[in-house]
CSV table of C-alpha atoms in Angstrom, one decimal:
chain,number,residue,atom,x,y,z
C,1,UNK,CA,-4.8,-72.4,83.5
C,2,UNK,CA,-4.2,-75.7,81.8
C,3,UNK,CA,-7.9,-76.4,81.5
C,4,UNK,CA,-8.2,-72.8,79.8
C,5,UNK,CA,-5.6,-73.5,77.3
C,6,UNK,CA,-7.2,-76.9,76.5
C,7,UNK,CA,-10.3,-75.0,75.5
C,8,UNK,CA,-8.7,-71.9,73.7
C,9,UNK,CA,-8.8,-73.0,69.8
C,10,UNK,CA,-4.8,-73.7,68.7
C,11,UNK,CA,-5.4,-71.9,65.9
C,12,UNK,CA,-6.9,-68.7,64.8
C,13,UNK,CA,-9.6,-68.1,62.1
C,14,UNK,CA,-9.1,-65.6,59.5
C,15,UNK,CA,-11.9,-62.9,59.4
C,16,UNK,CA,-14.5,-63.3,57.0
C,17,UNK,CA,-13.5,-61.4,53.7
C,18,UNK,CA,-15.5,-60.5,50.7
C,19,UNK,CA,-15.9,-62.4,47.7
C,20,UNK,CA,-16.3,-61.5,44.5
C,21,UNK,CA,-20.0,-61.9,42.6
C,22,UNK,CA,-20.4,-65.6,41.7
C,23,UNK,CA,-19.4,-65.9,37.7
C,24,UNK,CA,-22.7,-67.9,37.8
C,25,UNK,CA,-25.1,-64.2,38.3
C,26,UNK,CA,-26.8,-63.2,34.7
C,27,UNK,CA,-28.0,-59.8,34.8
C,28,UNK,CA,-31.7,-60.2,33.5
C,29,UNK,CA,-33.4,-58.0,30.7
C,30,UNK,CA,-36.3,-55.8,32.8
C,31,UNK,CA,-39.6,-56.6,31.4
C,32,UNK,CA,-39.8,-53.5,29.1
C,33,UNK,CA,-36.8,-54.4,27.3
C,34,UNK,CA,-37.5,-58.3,26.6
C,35,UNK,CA,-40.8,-57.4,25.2
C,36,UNK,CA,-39.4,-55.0,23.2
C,37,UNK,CA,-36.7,-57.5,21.6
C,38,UNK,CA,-39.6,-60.1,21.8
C,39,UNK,CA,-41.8,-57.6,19.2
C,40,UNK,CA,-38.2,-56.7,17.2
C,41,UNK,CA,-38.1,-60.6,16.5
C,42,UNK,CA,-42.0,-60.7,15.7
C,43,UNK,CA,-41.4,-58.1,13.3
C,44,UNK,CA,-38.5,-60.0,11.8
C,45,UNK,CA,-40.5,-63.3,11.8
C,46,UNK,CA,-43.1,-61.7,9.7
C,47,UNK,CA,-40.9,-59.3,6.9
C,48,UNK,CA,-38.7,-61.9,5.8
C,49,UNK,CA,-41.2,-64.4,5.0
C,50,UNK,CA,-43.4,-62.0,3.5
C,51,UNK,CA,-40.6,-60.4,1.5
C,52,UNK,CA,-39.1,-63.7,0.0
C,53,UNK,CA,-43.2,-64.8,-0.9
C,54,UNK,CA,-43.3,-61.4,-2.6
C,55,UNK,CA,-40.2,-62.1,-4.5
C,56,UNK,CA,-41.2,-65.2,-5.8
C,57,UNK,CA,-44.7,-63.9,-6.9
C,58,UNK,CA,-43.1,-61.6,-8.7
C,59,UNK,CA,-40.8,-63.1,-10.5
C,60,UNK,CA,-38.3,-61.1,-9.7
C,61,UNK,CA,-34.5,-61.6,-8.4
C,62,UNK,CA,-33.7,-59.5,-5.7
C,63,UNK,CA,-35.8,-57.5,-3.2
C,64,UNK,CA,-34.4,-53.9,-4.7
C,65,UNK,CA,-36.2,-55.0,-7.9
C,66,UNK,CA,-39.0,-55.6,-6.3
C,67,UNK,CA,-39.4,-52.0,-4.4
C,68,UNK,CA,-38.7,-50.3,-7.6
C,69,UNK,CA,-41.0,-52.2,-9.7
C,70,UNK,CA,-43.8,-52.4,-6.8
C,71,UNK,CA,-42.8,-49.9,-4.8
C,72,UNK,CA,-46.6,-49.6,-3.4
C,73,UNK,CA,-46.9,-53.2,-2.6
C,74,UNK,CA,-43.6,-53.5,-1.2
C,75,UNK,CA,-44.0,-51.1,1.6
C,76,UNK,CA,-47.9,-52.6,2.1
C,77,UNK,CA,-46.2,-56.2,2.0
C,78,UNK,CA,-43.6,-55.5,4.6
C,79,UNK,CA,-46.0,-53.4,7.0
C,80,UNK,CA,-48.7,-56.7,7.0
C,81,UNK,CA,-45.5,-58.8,7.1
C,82,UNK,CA,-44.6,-56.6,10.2
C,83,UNK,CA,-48.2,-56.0,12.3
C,84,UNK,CA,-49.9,-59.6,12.0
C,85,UNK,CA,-47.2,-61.7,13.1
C,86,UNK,CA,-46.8,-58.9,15.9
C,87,UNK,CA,-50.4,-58.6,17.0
C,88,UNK,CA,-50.7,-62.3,17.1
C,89,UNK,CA,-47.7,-62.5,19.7
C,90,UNK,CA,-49.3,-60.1,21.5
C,91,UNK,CA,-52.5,-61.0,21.9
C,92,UNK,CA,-51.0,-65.0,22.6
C,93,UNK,CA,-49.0,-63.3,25.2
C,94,UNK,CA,-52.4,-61.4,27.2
C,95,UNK,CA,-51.3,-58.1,26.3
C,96,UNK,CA,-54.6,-57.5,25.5
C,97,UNK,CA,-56.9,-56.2,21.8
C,98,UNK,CA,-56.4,-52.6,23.2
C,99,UNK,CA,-52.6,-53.0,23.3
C,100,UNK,CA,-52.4,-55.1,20.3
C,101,UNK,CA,-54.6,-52.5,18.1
C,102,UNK,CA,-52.4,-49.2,19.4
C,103,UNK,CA,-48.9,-50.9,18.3
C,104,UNK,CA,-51.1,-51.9,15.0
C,105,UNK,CA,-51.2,-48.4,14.4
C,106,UNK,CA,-47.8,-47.8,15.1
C,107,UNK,CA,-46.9,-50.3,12.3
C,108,UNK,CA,-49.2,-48.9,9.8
C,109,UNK,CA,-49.3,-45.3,10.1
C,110,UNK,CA,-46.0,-44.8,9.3
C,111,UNK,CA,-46.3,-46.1,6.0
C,112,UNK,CA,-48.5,-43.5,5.2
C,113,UNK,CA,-45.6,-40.9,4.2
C,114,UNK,CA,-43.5,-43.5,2.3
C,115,UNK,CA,-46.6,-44.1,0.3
C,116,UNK,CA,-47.0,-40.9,-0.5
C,117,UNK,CA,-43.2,-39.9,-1.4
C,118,UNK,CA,-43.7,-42.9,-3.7
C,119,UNK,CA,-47.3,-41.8,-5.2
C,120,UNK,CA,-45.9,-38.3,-5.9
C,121,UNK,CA,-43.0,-39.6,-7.2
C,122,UNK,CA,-40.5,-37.5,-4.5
C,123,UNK,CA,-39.0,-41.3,-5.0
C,124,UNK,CA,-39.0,-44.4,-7.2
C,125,UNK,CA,-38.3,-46.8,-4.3
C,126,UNK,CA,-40.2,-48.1,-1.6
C,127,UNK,CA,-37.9,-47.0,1.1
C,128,UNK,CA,-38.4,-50.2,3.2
C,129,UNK,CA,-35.4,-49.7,5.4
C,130,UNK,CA,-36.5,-46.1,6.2
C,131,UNK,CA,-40.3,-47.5,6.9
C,132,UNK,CA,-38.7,-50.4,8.9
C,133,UNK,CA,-36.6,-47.8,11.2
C,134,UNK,CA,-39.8,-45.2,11.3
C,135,UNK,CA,-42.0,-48.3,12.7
C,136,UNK,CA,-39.2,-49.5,15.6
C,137,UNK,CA,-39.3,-45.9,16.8
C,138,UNK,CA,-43.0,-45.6,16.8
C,139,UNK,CA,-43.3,-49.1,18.7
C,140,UNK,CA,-40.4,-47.7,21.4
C,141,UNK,CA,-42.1,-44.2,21.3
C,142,UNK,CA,-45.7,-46.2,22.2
C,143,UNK,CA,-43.9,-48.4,24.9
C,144,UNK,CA,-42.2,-45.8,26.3
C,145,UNK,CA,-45.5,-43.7,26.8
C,146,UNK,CA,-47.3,-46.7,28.1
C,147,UNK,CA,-44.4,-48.0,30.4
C,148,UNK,CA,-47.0,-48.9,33.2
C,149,UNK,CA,-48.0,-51.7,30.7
C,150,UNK,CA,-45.4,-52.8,28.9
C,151,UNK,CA,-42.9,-52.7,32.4
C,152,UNK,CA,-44.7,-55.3,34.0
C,153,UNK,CA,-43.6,-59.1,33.8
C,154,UNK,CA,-46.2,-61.1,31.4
């Protein structure tokens, strides 16, 4: 019996218990969602730019002036501002011309009725806010209906 007790362990080891998530685990953004925020900040790239370059050409002070003096060439200046920079990312990023030409479309077609509420004077102002919002729907609207594509890892 002594050389039994000389093997037993003197002391007893606590059972195994569960440990909280490391603080160090970062829940990542799927695929879809980064390219979505990735064509957000295109988008962004391109409008400001292209608004504060419209400004100065104009002459004027503030970017309200400008939609209601040039209401036409506001909303045309903020969808190019919008689709090149966003087609270019694209296209750097293998998405493809097919890709890159669809959410061109979603960009530009929905300036179409803020034109015309303009050119039939339902309104005096470009609306560029209201075109903005119209073209992030449309560009979740086309990634959402394509997820296949846009879900996968680039």
């Amino acid at each position: 019996t002594a050389r039994t007790a000389a093997v037993q362990p003197t002391h007893q080891a606590s059972p195994p218990q569960a440990r909280p998530p490391k603080a160090e685990h970062r829940r990542r953004l799927s695929p879809f969602w980064r390219h979505f925020l990735e064509m957000l900040a295109a988008m962004a790239l391109g409008m400001i730019p292209a608004a504060a370059i419209f400004v100065t050409v104009t002459g004027m002070k503030t970017w309200d002036q400008v939609t209601t003096q040039y209401p036409t060439q506001a909303l045309l200046t903020m969808a190019a501002g919008m689709t090149v920079p966003m087609v270019a990312w694209m296209l750097l990023r293998g998405m493809g011309r097919r890709n890159a030409a669809e959410m061109a479309a979603a960009m530009l077609l929905p300036v179409i009725p803020f034109l015309c509420l303009v050119w039939f004077g339902v309104t005096t102002s470009a609306q560029c806010g209201a075109y903005c919002a119209t073209t992030i729907l449309a560009m979740l609207a086309l990634m959402r209906s394509r997820r296949s594509t846009y879900a996968t890892a680039m």
